[in-house]
Amino acid sequence: RGTALQLLFKMSYSCSKVGDPRPGQPYKGGNFCAFLPDNKEGLKTAKLLKKAFERGLIFQIKSCNGEERVTWGLIPHKTSWDGGKARNGYPDAQYLREVGSVL
């Protein structure tokens, strides 16, 4: 199956901005981890995900039980290296094509 690239995101606690569910309200951050295959296509996808992150497209702020928190946005990520598609992991032969079309 090969080796994996591991993408780590540490989102700190902060205040939401205009366009978020409740602008000016504090929100909880969190640690997020995603995986890509360590090959040419995986590296290309990682570069595209980096651009999406820099543009604020990877995460969103959602209100959950009266509390604002950072969650994954609409761009799909593999959060497990195994377990298959059902567990948001690999193997998933369509994932790189799907995320590439979203990006």
PDB file of C-alpha atoms in Angstrom:
ATOM      1  CA  ARG A   1       0.000   0.000   0.000  1.00  0.00           C
ATOM      2  CA  GLY A   2       2.933   2.366   0.416  1.00  0.00           C
ATOM      3  CA  THR A   3       3.693   5.177   2.795  1.00  0.00           C
ATOM      4  CA  ALA A   4       1.567   8.123   3.797  1.00  0.00           C
ATOM      5  CA  LEU A   5       1.905  11.863   3.940  1.00  0.00           C
ATOM      6  CA  GLN A   6       0.399  13.080   7.185  1.00  0.00           C
ATOM      7  CA  LEU A   7      -1.153  16.558   7.215  1.00  0.00           C
ATOM      8  CA  LEU A   8      -1.446  18.105  10.678  1.00  0.00           C
ATOM      9  CA  PHE A   9      -3.513  21.203  11.390  1.00  0.00           C
ATOM     10  CA  LYS A  10      -3.603  22.929  14.767  1.00  0.00           C
ATOM     11  CA  MET A  11      -6.412  25.442  14.889  1.00  0.00           C
ATOM     12  CA  SER A  12      -6.240  27.742  17.899  1.00  0.00           C
ATOM     13  CA  TYR A  13      -9.096  29.245  19.851  1.00  0.00           C
ATOM     14  CA  SER A  14     -10.123  32.609  18.435  1.00  0.00           C
ATOM     15  CA  CYS A  15     -13.106  34.805  17.569  1.00  0.00           C
ATOM     16  CA  SER A  16     -15.285  34.297  14.540  1.00  0.00           C
ATOM     17  CA  LYS A  17     -15.450  36.879  11.789  1.00  0.00           C
ATOM     18  CA  VAL A  18     -18.049  38.230   9.380  1.00  0.00           C
ATOM     19  CA  GLY A  19     -19.552  35.346   7.425  1.00  0.00           C
ATOM     20  CA  ASP A  20     -19.258  32.854  10.285  1.00  0.00           C
ATOM     21  CA  PRO A  21     -22.377  31.644  12.143  1.00  0.00           C
ATOM     22  CA  ARG A  22     -22.042  34.184  14.991  1.00  0.00           C
ATOM     23  CA  PRO A  23     -19.506  36.916  14.129  1.00  0.00           C
ATOM     24  CA  GLY A  24     -17.404  38.128  17.060  1.00  0.00           C
ATOM     25  CA  GLN A  25     -18.130  35.061  19.207  1.00  0.00           C
ATOM     26  CA  PRO A  26     -15.246  32.959  20.520  1.00  0.00           C
ATOM     27  CA  TYR A  27     -14.833  29.498  19.049  1.00  0.00           C
ATOM     28  CA  LYS A  28     -12.982  26.338  20.009  1.00  0.00           C
ATOM     29  CA  GLY A  29     -10.087  25.237  17.875  1.00  0.00           C
ATOM     30  CA  GLY A  30      -8.711  21.745  17.654  1.00  0.00           C
ATOM     31  CA  ASN A  31      -6.135  19.417  16.178  1.00  0.00           C
ATOM     32  CA  PHE A  32      -6.918  17.826  12.830  1.00  0.00           C
ATOM     33  CA  CYS A  33      -5.052  15.132  10.928  1.00  0.00           C
ATOM     34  CA  ALA A  34      -5.428  13.915   7.343  1.00  0.00           C
ATOM     35  CA  PHE A  35      -3.560  11.460   5.122  1.00  0.00           C
ATOM     36  CA  LEU A  36      -2.477  11.285   1.504  1.00  0.00           C
ATOM     37  CA  PRO A  37      -0.437   8.646  -0.294  1.00  0.00           C
ATOM     38  CA  ASP A  38       3.263   9.520  -0.522  1.00  0.00           C
ATOM     39  CA  ASN A  39       3.462   9.534  -4.303  1.00  0.00           C
ATOM     40  CA  LYS A  40       3.331  12.035  -7.178  1.00  0.00           C
ATOM     41  CA  GLU A  41      -0.453  12.389  -7.111  1.00  0.00           C
ATOM     42  CA  GLY A  42      -0.523  12.672  -3.309  1.00  0.00           C
ATOM     43  CA  LEU A  43       2.125  15.419  -3.370  1.00  0.00           C
ATOM     44  CA  LYS A  44       0.188  17.304  -6.058  1.00  0.00           C
ATOM     45  CA  THR A  45      -2.972  17.049  -3.929  1.00  0.00           C
ATOM     46  CA  ALA A  46      -1.061  18.239  -0.837  1.00  0.00           C
ATOM     47  CA  LYS A  47       0.025  21.393  -2.715  1.00  0.00           C
ATOM     48  CA  LEU A  48      -3.573  22.080  -3.760  1.00  0.00           C
ATOM     49  CA  LEU A  49      -4.796  21.523  -0.194  1.00  0.00           C
ATOM     50  CA  LYS A  50      -2.157  23.961   1.063  1.00  0.00           C
ATOM     51  CA  LYS A  51      -3.499  26.634  -1.319  1.00  0.00           C
ATOM     52  CA  ALA A  52      -7.050  25.893  -0.164  1.00  0.00           C
ATOM     53  CA  PHE A  53      -5.934  26.173   3.476  1.00  0.00           C
ATOM     54  CA  GLU A  54      -4.233  29.523   2.810  1.00  0.00           C
ATOM     55  CA  ARG A  55      -7.503  30.755   1.290  1.00  0.00           C
ATOM     56  CA  GLY A  56      -9.535  29.642   4.309  1.00  0.00           C
ATOM     57  CA  LEU A  57     -11.352  26.826   2.513  1.00  0.00           C
ATOM     58  CA  ILE A  58     -10.340  23.749   4.541  1.00  0.00           C
ATOM     59  CA  PHE A  59     -12.182  24.494   7.782  1.00  0.00           C
ATOM     60  CA  GLN A  60     -15.402  26.152   8.822  1.00  0.00           C
ATOM     61  CA  ILE A  61     -16.928  27.265  12.085  1.00  0.00           C
ATOM     62  CA  LYS A  62     -20.125  25.510  13.099  1.00  0.00           C
ATOM     63  CA  SER A  63     -22.436  26.048  16.006  1.00  0.00           C
ATOM     64  CA  CYS A  64     -22.849  22.863  18.037  1.00  0.00           C
ATOM     65  CA  ASN A  65     -24.949  22.794  21.214  1.00  0.00           C
ATOM     66  CA  GLY A  66     -24.657  26.581  21.582  1.00  0.00           C
ATOM     67  CA  GLU A  67     -20.885  26.479  21.178  1.00  0.00           C
ATOM     68  CA  GLU A  68     -18.883  27.579  18.154  1.00  0.00           C
ATOM     69  CA  ARG A  69     -16.135  25.213  17.000  1.00  0.00           C
ATOM     70  CA  VAL A  70     -13.818  24.602  14.071  1.00  0.00           C
ATOM     71  CA  THR A  71     -14.796  21.628  11.887  1.00  0.00           C
ATOM     72  CA  TRP A  72     -13.724  20.262   8.525  1.00  0.00           C
ATOM     73  CA  GLY A  73     -15.184  22.239   5.633  1.00  0.00           C
ATOM     74  CA  LEU A  74     -16.588  20.913   2.374  1.00  0.00           C
ATOM     75  CA  ILE A  75     -13.294  19.632   0.944  1.00  0.00           C
ATOM     76  CA  PRO A  76     -13.090  15.909   1.734  1.00  0.00           C
ATOM     77  CA  HIS A  77     -10.098  14.634   3.728  1.00  0.00           C
ATOM     78  CA  LYS A  78      -8.985  11.122   4.625  1.00  0.00           C
ATOM     79  CA  THR A  79      -8.711  11.130   8.406  1.00  0.00           C
ATOM     80  CA  SER A  80      -7.481   7.542   8.654  1.00  0.00           C
ATOM     81  CA  TRP A  81      -4.752   5.680   6.785  1.00  0.00           C
ATOM     82  CA  ASP A  82      -6.784   2.465   6.779  1.00  0.00           C
ATOM     83  CA  GLY A  83     -10.326   1.204   7.205  1.00  0.00           C
ATOM     84  CA  GLY A  84     -11.445   1.935   3.657  1.00  0.00           C
ATOM     85  CA  LYS A  85     -13.978   4.441   2.440  1.00  0.00           C
ATOM     86  CA  ALA A  86     -16.503   3.458   5.136  1.00  0.00           C
ATOM     87  CA  ARG A  87     -14.072   4.657   7.845  1.00  0.00           C
ATOM     88  CA  ASN A  88     -12.862   7.700   5.917  1.00  0.00           C
ATOM     89  CA  GLY A  89      -9.589   5.948   5.121  1.00  0.00           C
ATOM     90  CA  TYR A  90      -7.757   4.023   2.459  1.00  0.00           C
ATOM     91  CA  PRO A  91      -8.036   2.036   0.292  1.00  0.00           C
ATOM     92  CA  ASP A  92     -10.316   4.331  -1.709  1.00  0.00           C
ATOM     93  CA  ALA A  93      -9.432   4.273  -5.386  1.00  0.00           C
ATOM     94  CA  GLN A  94     -11.623   7.309  -6.170  1.00  0.00           C
ATOM     95  CA  TYR A  95     -10.490   9.695  -3.427  1.00  0.00           C
ATOM     96  CA  LEU A  96      -7.658  11.561  -5.168  1.00  0.00           C
ATOM     97  CA  ARG A  97      -9.800  12.038  -8.269  1.00  0.00           C
ATOM     98  CA  GLU A  98     -12.749  13.247  -6.162  1.00  0.00           C
ATOM     99  CA  VAL A  99     -10.747  15.688  -4.031  1.00  0.00           C
ATOM    100  CA  GLY A 100      -8.920  16.897  -7.151  1.00  0.00           C
ATOM    101  CA  SER A 101     -12.216  17.822  -8.812  1.00  0.00           C
ATOM    102  CA  VAL A 102     -13.361  19.670  -5.669  1.00  0.00           C
ATOM    103  CA  LEU A 103     -10.067  21.583  -5.466  1.00  0.00           C
TER     104      LEU A 103
END
